[in-house]
Short mmCIF file of C-alpha atoms in Angstrom, two decimals:
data_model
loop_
_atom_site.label_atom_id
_atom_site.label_comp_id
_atom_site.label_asym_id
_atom_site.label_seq_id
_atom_site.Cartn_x
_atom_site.Cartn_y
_atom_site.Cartn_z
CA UNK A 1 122.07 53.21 134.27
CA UNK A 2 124.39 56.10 134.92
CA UNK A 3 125.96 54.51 138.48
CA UNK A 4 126.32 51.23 136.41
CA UNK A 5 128.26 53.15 133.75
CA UNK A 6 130.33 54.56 136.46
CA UNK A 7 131.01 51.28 137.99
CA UNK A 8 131.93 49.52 135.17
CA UNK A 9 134.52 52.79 134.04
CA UNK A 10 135.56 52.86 137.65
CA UNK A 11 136.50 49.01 137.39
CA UNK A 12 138.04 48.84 134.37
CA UNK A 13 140.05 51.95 134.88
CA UNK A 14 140.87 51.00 138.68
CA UNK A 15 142.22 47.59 137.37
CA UNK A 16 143.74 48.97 134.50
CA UNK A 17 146.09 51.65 137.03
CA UNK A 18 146.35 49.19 139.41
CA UNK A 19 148.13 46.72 137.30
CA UNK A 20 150.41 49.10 135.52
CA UNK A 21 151.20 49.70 138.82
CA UNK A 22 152.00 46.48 140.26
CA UNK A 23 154.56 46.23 137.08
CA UNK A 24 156.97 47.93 139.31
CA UNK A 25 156.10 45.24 141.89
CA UNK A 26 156.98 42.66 139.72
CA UNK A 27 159.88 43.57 138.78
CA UNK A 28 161.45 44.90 141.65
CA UNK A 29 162.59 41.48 142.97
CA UNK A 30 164.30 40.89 139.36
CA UNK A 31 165.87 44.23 139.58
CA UNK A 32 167.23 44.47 143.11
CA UNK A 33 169.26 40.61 142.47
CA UNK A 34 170.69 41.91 139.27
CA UNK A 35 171.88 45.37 140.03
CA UNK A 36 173.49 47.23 142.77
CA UNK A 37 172.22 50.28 144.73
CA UNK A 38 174.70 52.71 142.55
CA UNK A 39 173.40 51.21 139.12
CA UNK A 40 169.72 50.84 140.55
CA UNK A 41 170.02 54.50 141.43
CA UNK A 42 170.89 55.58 137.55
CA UNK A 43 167.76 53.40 136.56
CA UNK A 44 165.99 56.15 139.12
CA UNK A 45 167.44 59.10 137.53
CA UNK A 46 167.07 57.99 133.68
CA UNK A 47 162.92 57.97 134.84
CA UNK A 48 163.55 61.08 136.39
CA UNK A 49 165.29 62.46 132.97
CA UNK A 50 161.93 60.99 130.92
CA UNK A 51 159.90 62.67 133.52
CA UNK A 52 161.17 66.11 133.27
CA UNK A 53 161.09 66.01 129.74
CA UNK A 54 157.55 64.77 129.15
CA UNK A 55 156.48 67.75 131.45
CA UNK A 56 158.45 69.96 129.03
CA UNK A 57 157.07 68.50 125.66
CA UNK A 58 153.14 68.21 126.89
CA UNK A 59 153.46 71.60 127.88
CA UNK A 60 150.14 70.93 129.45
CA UNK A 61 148.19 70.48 126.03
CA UNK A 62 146.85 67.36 127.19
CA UNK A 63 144.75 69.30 129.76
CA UNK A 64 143.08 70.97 126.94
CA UNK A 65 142.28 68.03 124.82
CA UNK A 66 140.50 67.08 128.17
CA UNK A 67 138.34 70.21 128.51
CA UNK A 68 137.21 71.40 125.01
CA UNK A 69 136.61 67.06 124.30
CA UNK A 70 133.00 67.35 124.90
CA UNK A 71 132.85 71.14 123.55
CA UNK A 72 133.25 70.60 120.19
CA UNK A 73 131.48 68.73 117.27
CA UNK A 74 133.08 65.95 115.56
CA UNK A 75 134.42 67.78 112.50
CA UNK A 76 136.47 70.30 114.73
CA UNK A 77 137.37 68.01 117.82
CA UNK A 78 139.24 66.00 115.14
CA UNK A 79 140.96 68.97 114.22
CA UNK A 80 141.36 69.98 118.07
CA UNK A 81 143.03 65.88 118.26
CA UNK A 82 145.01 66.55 115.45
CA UNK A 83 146.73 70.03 116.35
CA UNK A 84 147.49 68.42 119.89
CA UNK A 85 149.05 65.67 118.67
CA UNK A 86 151.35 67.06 116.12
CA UNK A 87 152.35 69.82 118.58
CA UNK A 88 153.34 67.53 121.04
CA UNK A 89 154.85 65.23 118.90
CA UNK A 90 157.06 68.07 117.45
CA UNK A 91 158.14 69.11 120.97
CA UNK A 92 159.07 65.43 122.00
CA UNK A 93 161.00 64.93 118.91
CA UNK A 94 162.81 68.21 119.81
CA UNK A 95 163.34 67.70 123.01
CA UNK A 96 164.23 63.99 122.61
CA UNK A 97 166.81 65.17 119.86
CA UNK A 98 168.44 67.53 122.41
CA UNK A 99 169.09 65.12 124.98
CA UNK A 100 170.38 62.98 122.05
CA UNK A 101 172.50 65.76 120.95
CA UNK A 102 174.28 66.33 124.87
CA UNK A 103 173.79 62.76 126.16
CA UNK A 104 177.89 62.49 126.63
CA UNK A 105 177.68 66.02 128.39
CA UNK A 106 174.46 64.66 130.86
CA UNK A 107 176.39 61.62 131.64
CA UNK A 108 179.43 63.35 132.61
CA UNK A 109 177.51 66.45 134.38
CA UNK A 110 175.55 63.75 136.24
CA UNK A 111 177.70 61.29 137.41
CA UNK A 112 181.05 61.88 136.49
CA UNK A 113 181.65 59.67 133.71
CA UNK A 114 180.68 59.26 129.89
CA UNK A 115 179.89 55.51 130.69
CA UNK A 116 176.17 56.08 130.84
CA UNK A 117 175.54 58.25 127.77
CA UNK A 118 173.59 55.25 125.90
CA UNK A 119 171.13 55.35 128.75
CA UNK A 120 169.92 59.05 127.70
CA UNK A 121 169.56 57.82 124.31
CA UNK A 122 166.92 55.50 125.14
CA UNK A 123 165.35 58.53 127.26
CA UNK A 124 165.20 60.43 123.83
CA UNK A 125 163.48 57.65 122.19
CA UNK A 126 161.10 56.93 124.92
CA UNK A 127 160.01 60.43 125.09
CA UNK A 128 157.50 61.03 121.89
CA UNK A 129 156.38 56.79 122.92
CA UNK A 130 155.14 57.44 126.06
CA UNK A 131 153.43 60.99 124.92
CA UNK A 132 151.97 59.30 122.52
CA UNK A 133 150.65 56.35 124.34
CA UNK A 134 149.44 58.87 126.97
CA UNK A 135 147.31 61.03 124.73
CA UNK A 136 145.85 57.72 123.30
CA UNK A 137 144.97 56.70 126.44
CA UNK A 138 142.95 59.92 127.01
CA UNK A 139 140.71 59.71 124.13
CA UNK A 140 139.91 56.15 124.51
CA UNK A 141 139.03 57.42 128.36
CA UNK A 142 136.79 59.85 126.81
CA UNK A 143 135.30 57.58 124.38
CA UNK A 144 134.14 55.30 127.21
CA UNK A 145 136.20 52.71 125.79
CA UNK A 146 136.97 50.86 128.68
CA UNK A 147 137.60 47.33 127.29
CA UNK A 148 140.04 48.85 124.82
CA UNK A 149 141.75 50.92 128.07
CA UNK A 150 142.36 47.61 129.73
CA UNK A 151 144.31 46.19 126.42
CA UNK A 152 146.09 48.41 126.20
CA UNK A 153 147.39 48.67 129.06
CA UNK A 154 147.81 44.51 129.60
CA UNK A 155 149.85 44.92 126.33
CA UNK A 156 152.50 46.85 127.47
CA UNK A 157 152.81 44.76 131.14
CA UNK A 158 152.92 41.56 129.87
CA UNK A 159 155.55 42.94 127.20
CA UNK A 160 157.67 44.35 129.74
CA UNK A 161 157.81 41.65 131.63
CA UNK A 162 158.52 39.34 128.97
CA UNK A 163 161.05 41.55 126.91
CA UNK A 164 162.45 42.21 130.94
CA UNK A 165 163.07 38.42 131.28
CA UNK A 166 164.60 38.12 128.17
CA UNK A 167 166.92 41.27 128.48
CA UNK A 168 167.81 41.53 131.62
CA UNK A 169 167.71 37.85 132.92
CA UNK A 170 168.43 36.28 130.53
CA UNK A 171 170.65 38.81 128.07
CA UNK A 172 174.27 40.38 128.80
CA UNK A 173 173.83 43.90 128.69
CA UNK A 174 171.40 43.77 131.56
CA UNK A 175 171.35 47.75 132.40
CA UNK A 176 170.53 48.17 128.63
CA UNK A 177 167.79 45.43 128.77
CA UNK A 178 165.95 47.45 131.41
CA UNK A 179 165.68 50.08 128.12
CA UNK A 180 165.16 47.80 125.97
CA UNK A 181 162.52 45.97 127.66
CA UNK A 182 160.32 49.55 128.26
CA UNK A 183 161.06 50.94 124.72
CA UNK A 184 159.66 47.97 123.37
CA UNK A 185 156.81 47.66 125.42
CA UNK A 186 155.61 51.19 124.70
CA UNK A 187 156.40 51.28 121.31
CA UNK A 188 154.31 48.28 120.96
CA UNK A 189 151.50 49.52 123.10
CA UNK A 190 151.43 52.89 121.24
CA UNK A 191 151.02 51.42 117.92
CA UNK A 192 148.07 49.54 119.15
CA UNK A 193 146.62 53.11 121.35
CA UNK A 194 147.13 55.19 118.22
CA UNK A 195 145.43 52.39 116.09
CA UNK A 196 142.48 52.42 118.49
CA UNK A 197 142.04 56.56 118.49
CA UNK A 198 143.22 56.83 114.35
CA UNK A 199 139.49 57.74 113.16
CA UNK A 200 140.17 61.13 115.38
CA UNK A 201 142.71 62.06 113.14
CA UNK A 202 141.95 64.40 110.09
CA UNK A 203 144.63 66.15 107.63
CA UNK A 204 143.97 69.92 108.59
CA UNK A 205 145.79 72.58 111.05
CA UNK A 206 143.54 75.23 112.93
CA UNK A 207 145.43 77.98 114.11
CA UNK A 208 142.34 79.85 116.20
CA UNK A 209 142.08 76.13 117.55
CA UNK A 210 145.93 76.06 118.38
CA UNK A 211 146.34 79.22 120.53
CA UNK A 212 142.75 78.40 122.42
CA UNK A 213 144.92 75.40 123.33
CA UNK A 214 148.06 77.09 124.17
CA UNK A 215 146.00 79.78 126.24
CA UNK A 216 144.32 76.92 128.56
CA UNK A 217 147.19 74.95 128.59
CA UNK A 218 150.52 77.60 129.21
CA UNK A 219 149.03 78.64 132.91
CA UNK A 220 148.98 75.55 134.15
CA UNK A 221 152.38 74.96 133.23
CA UNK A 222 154.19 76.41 136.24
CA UNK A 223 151.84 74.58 138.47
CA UNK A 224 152.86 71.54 136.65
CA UNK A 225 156.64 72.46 137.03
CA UNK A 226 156.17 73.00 140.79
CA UNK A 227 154.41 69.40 141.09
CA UNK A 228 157.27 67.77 139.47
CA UNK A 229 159.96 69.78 141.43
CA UNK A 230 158.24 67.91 144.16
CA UNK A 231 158.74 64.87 143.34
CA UNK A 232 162.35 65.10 141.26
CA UNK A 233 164.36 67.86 143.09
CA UNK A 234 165.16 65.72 146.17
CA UNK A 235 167.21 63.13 143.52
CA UNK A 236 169.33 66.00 142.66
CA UNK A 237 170.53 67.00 146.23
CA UNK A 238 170.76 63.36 147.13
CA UNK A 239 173.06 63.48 143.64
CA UNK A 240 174.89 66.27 145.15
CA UNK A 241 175.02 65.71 148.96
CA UNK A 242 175.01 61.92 148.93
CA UNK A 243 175.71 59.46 146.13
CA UNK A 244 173.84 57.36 143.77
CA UNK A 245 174.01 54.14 145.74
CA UNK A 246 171.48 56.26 147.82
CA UNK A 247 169.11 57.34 145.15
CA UNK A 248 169.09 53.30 144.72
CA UNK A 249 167.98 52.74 148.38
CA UNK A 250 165.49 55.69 148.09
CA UNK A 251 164.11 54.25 144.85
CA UNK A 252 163.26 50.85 146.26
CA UNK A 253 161.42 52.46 149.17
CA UNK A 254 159.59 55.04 146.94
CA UNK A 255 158.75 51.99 144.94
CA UNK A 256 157.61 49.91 148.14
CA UNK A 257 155.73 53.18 149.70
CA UNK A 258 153.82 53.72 146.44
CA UNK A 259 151.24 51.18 147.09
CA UNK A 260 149.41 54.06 148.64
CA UNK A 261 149.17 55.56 145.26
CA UNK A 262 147.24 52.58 144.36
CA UNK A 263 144.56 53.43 146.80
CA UNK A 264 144.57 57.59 145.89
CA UNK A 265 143.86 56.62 142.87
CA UNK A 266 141.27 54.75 143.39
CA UNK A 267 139.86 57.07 146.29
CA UNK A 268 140.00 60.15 143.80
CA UNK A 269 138.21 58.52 141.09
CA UNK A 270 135.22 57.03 143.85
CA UNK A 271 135.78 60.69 145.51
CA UNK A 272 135.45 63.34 143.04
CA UNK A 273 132.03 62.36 141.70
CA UNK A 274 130.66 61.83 145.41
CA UNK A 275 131.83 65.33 146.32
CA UNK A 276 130.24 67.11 143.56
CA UNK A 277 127.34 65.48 144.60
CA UNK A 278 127.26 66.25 147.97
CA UNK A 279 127.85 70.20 146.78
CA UNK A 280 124.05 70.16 146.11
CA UNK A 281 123.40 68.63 149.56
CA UNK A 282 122.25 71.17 152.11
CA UNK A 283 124.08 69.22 154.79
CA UNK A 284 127.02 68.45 152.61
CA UNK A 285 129.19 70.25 155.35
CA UNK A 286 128.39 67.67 158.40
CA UNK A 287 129.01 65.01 155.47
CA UNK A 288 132.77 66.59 154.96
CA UNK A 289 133.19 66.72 158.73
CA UNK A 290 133.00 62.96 159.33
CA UNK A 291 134.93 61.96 156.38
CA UNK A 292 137.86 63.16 156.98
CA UNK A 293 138.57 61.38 160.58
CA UNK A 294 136.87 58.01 159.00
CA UNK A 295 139.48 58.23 156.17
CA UNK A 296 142.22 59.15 157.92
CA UNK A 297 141.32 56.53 160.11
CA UNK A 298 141.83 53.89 157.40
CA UNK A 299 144.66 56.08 155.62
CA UNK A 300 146.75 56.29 158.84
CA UNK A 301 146.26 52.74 159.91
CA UNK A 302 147.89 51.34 156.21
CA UNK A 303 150.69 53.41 156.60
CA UNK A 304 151.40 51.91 160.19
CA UNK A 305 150.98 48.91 159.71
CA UNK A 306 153.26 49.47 156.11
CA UNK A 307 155.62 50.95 158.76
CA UNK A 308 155.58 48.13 160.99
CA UNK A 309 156.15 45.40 158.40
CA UNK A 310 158.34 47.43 155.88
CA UNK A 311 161.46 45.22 157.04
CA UNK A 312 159.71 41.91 156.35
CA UNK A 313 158.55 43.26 152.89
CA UNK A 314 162.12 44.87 151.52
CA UNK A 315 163.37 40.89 152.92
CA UNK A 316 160.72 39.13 151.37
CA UNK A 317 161.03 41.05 147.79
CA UNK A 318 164.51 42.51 147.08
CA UNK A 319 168.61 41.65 147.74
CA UNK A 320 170.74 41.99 150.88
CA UNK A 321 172.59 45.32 149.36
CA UNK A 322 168.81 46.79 149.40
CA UNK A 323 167.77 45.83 152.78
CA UNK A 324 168.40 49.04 154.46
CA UNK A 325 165.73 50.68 152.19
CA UNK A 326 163.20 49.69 154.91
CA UNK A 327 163.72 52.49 157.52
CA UNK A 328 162.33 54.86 154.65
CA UNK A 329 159.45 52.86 153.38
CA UNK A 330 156.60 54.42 155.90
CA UNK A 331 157.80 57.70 155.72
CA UNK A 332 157.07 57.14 152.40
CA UNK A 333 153.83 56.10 152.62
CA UNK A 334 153.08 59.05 154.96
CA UNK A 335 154.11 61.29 151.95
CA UNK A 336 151.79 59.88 149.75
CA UNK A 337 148.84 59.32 152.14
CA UNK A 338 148.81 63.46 153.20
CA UNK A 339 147.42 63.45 149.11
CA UNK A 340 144.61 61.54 150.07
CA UNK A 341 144.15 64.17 153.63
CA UNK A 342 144.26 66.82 151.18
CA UNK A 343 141.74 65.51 148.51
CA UNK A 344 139.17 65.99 151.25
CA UNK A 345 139.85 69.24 153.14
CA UNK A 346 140.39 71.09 150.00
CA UNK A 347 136.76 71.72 149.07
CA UNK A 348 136.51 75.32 149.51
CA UNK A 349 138.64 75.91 146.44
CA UNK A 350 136.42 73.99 144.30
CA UNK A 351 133.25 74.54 145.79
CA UNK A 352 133.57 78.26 145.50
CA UNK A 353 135.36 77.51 142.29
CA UNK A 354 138.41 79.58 143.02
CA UNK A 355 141.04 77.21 141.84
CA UNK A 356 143.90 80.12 141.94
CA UNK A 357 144.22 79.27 145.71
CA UNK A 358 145.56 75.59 145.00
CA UNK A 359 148.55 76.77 143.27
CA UNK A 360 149.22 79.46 146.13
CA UNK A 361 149.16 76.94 148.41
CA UNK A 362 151.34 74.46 146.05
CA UNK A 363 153.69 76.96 145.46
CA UNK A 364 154.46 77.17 149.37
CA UNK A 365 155.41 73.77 149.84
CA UNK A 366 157.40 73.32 147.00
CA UNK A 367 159.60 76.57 148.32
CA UNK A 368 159.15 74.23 152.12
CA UNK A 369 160.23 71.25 150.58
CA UNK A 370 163.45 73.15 148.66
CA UNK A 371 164.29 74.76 152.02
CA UNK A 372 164.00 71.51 153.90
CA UNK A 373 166.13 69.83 151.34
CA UNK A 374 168.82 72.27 151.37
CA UNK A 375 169.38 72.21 155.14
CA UNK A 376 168.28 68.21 155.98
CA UNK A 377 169.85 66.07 152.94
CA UNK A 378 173.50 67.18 154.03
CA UNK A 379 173.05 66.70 157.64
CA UNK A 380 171.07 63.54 157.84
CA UNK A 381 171.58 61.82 154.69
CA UNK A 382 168.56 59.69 153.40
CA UNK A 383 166.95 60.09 156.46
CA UNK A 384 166.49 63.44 156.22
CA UNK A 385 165.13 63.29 152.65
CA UNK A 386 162.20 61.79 154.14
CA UNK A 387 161.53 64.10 156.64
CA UNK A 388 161.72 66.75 154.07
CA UNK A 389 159.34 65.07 152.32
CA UNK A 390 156.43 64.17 155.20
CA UNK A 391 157.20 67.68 156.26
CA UNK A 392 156.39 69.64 152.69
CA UNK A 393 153.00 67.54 152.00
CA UNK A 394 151.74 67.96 156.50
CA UNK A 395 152.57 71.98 154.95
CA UNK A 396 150.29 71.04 152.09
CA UNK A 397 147.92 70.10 154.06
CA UNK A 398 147.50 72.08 156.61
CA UNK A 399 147.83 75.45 154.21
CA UNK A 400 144.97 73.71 152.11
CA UNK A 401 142.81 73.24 155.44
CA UNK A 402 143.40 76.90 156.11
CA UNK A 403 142.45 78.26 152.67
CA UNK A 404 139.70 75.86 152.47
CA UNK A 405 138.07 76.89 155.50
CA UNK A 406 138.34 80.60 154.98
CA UNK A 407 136.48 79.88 151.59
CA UNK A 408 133.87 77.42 152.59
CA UNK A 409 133.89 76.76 156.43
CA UNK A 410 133.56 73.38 157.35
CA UNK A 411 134.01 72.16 161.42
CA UNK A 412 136.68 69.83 160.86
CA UNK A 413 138.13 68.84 164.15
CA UNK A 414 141.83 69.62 163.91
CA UNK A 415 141.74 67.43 167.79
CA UNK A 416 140.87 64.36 166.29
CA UNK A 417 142.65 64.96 162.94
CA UNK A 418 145.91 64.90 165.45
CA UNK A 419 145.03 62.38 167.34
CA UNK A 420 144.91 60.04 164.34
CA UNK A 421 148.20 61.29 162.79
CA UNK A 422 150.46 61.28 166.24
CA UNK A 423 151.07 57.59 166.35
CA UNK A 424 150.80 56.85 162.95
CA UNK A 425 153.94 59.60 162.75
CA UNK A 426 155.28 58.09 165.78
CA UNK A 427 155.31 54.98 164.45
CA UNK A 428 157.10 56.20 161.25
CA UNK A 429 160.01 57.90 163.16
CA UNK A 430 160.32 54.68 165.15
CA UNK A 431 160.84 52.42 162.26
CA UNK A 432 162.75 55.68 160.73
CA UNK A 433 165.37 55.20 163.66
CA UNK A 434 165.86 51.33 163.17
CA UNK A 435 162.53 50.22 165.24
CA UNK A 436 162.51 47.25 167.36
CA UNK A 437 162.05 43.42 166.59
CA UNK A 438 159.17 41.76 165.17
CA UNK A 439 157.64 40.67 168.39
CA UNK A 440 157.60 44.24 169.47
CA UNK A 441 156.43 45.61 166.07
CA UNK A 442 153.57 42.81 166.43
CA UNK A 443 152.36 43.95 169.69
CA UNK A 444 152.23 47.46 168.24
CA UNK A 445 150.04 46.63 165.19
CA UNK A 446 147.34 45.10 167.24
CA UNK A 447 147.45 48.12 169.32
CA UNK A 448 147.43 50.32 166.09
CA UNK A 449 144.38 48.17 164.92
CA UNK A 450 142.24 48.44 168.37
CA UNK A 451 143.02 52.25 167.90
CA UNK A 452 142.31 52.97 164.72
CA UNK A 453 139.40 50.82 164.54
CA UNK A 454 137.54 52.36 167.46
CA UNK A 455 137.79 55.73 165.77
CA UNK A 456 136.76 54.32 162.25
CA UNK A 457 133.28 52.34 163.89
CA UNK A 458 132.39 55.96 165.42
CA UNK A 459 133.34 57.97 162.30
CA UNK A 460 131.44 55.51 159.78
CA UNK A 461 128.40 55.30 161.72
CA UNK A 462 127.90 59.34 161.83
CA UNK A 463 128.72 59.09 158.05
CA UNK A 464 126.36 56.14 157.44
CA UNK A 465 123.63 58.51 159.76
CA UNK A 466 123.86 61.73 157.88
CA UNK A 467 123.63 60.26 154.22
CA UNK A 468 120.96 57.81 155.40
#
C-alpha cells in the first residue's frame, strides 16, 4: 500500500515537472523565429531578475513550512501556513515595488538604454504570483493531493501557450507578449493553487511561531544565495565581457541541455527514498559502490549522445541566427549531469547526518566557478563560460566524494568513475571545438553505445546480485 502510494505520487509529480518543463520546449521554436539573439538574451536576464528576487523574498521560509508540516496539529499548522504566507507575500510586494520603483535605473545599468524598463515591471508583478503559486504547490504536495498537483500545473501550460500564441504570434508587441503570456498564466494558476490550499488559512499571527520559522529558515539562506550565484553570476560577466546577443545563444543551449534536469528530477525523487532505505542495510555500502558506475554509465552516455546530435536538434527546433548555440549544448548537459554524480557519492553527509559539510563543499565551487569566470569569459568568450561551468560542478563533485568518504567510507572506484567520464568529456570538447560531420558523429555514437553499454550490463548485474 505504501510503494503504491509512492508510485502513484512519484507519477503524478514526475509528469507534472516534466511537463512544466517541456513548456520551455515548446516554445523555444516560437521564440527563436520571432526574436533575435540580443532580444532573446534580455528574455534570459528578465528570468534571471525574477530569480534573484524570489530567492530574496522566500528568504527560505518555504523550507520551514516543509519541516514543521507534519509537526504540528491542525489548529497551529494553519497558523504556521498563515504567518508564512503573509511574510512572504509582504517581502514580494516589497521587493516587487523596488524594482518597480528603479526599473528605468536597471534598464539603463543593464544594458545601456531605458528602452527595456517595462520589462522589469512585469518582473515586479510576477514576483508575489509565482511565490504564491509555489507555496500552493507545497501544501497540496503535502496533502497528497496529487490529482490537484497535476491541474494545476496543466493550467498554467496550456495558458501559456495559448496566451503565447496570441501575444507573441499573433499580437504586435511581441517582447511584451512573452510577459504577458507568463503573468497571465500564473496569475491564473495561482488563483486556482490558493483556492485549492484556502481551508489552511486562519485569521491569527503567532509570533513564537514566526521566529521558529525565521530561525530554520535564515541559515539556509546563504547556502541558497551561493546556489543561485551558480547558476546567475555567469549572465553578468557574459553582460560585462561579451554582449547580450551571447546570453541569447547561451540561453537556447541552457534551454536545450536542461533535458537532463528532467531526468535528476526524476532520479532524486526514485533516489532519496531508496537510499534511506538502504541506510538500514548492512551491505548498503557494496550497494553504493555499484551504483555509481551503473549510473554514470547511463548519465554519461545521454550527454554524449546529446553532444553528438546537439547540431541536428538546435536545426531541427530553433532559427538560423541561433544555430551556433549547438557547440555549448553538451557541455551543458555535462553541467547538469555532475548533479546527478553528486546525488550518489554524497552519502556520508547524510548518513552521518552532518549536513554542515554540504555547504563547505558548496561554498568552494561557487568561489571555483567565480574564479573561473573571471579569468575564462574574457579570454574565450562563450566557450569558456562552459568550461567554467563543467569545471565548478567536476569540483563539486569530487570535494563531495572526498568529504563523503572521510565521513562514511565507501570503495568507490575513482578508475572506473574516470574511465566513464573521459570520453563522454572528450566528446564534449570535440563538439565544443566545432566537431566533425554527421557521418563521423554517427560512427562515434555507436562506439559510445558499445562502450557504455558493456560497462552498464556489468554494473547492473552486481547491483541486481547484491539487492537480490
Amino acid at each position: 500500500m505504501v510503494m503504491g502510494n509512492f508510485l502513484k505520487a512519484f507519477l503524478s509529480f514526475g509528469l507534472a515537472t516534466s511537463i512544466e518543463k517541456i513548456l520551455g520546449f515548446i516554445l523555444l521554436p516560437i521564440y527563436t523565429r520571432y526574436f533575435s539573439t540580443e532580444v532573446y538574451g534580455v528574455i534570459d536576464m528578465m528570468s534571471t531578475g525574477l530569480a534573484i528576487g524570489i530567492v530574496f523574498s522566500l528568504l527560505q521560509l518555504e523550507t520551514s513550512l516543509q519541516r514543521y508540516y507534519y509537526q504540528y496539529s491542525r489548529v497551529k499548522r494553519s497558523m504556521m501556513v498563515t504567518n508564512i504566507y503573509g511574510t512572504i507575500l509582504l517581502f514580494s510586494i516589497l521587493i516587487g515595488s523596488l524594482i518597480f520603483l528603479f526599473s528605468k535605473h536597471l534598464s539603463v545599468y543593464l544594458f545601456a538604454t531605458g528602452e527595456y524598463a517595462n520589462l522589469f515591471l512585469f518582473v515586479g508583478i510576477q514576483l508575489p504570483l509565482a511565490n504564491l503559486s509555489m507555496l500552493g504547490l507545497i501544501l497540496l504536495r503535502f496533502e497528497g493531493r496529487n490529482k490537484d498537483f497535476l491541474k494545476v500545473i496543466l493550467l498554467k501550460v496550456v495558458l501559456n501557450l495559448v496566451f503565447a500564441y496570441l501575444f507573441v504570434v499573433l499580437g504586435e508587441d511581441k517582447l511584451g507578449g512573452v510577459f504577458y503570456a507568463q503573468i497571465l498564466s500564473l496569475a491564473f494558476s495561482t488563483l486556482l493553487v490558493t483556492f485549492y490550499v484556502k481551508s489552511n488559512f486562519v485569521v491569527r499571527f503567532s509570533p513564537l511561531l514566526q521566529i521558529k520559522a525565521f530561525k530554520y529558515a535564515l541559515p539556509q539562506l546563504p547556502a541558497r544565495l551561493g546556489s543561485m550565484m551558480l547558476a546567475q553570476a555567469n549572465r553578468f560577466f557574459m553582460l560585462g565581457y561579451l554582449s547580450l546577443s551571447t546570453i541569447g545563444l547561451y540561453s537556447v543551449s541552457l534551454k536545450l541541455a536542461s533535458s537532463v534536469q528532467i531526468i535528476n528530477s526524476a532520479f532524486i525523487m526514485a533516489w532519496t527514498p531508496f537510499m534511506h532505505k538502504q541506510f538500514q542495510n548492512k551491505n548498503n555500502k557494496v550497494v553504493f559502490k555499484h551504483v555509481l558506475p551503473l549510473l554514470s554509465a547511463i548519465v554519461f552516455l545521454g550527454v554524449s549522445l546529446i553532444a553528438l546530435y546537439s547540431r541536428e536538434i538546435v536545426l531541427l527546433v530553433t532559427s538560423e541566427p541561433f544555430y551556433g548555440s549547438y557547440r555549448y549544448v553538451g557541455g551543458l548537459a555535462l553541467f547538469f549531469a555532475f548533479y546527478i554524480i553528486k546525488e550518489v557519492v554524497d552519502i556520508g553527509p547524510k548518513i552521518t547526518e552532518k549536513t554542515i559539510y554540504l555547504s563547505y563543499v558548496f561554498f568552494v565551487s561557487v568561489v571555483v566557478n567565480l574564479t573561473t569566470l573571471y579569468f575564462f569569459t574574457e579570454s574565450f568568450d562563450l566557450m569558456g563560460v562552459v568550461a567554467s561551468m563543467i569545471i565548478t560542478n567536476f569540483v563539486l563533485v569530487v570535494g563531495a566524494w572526498f568529504v563523503s568518504n572521510i565521513l562514511y567510507p565507501i570503495d568507490f572506484s575513482w578508475k572506473r568513475f574516470l574511465l566513464l567520464l573521459i570520453p563522454c568529456m572528450a566528446i564534449v570538447f570535440f563538439i565544443l571545438l566545432d566537431g566533425g560531420g554527421l557521418v563521423l558523429r554517427s560512427v562515434i555514437s555507436i562506439g559510445v553505445l558499445l562502450y557504455y553499454g558493456l560497462f552498464f550490463k556489468e554494473d547492473y548485474y552486481k547491483v541486481k546480485k547484491v539487492l537480490s
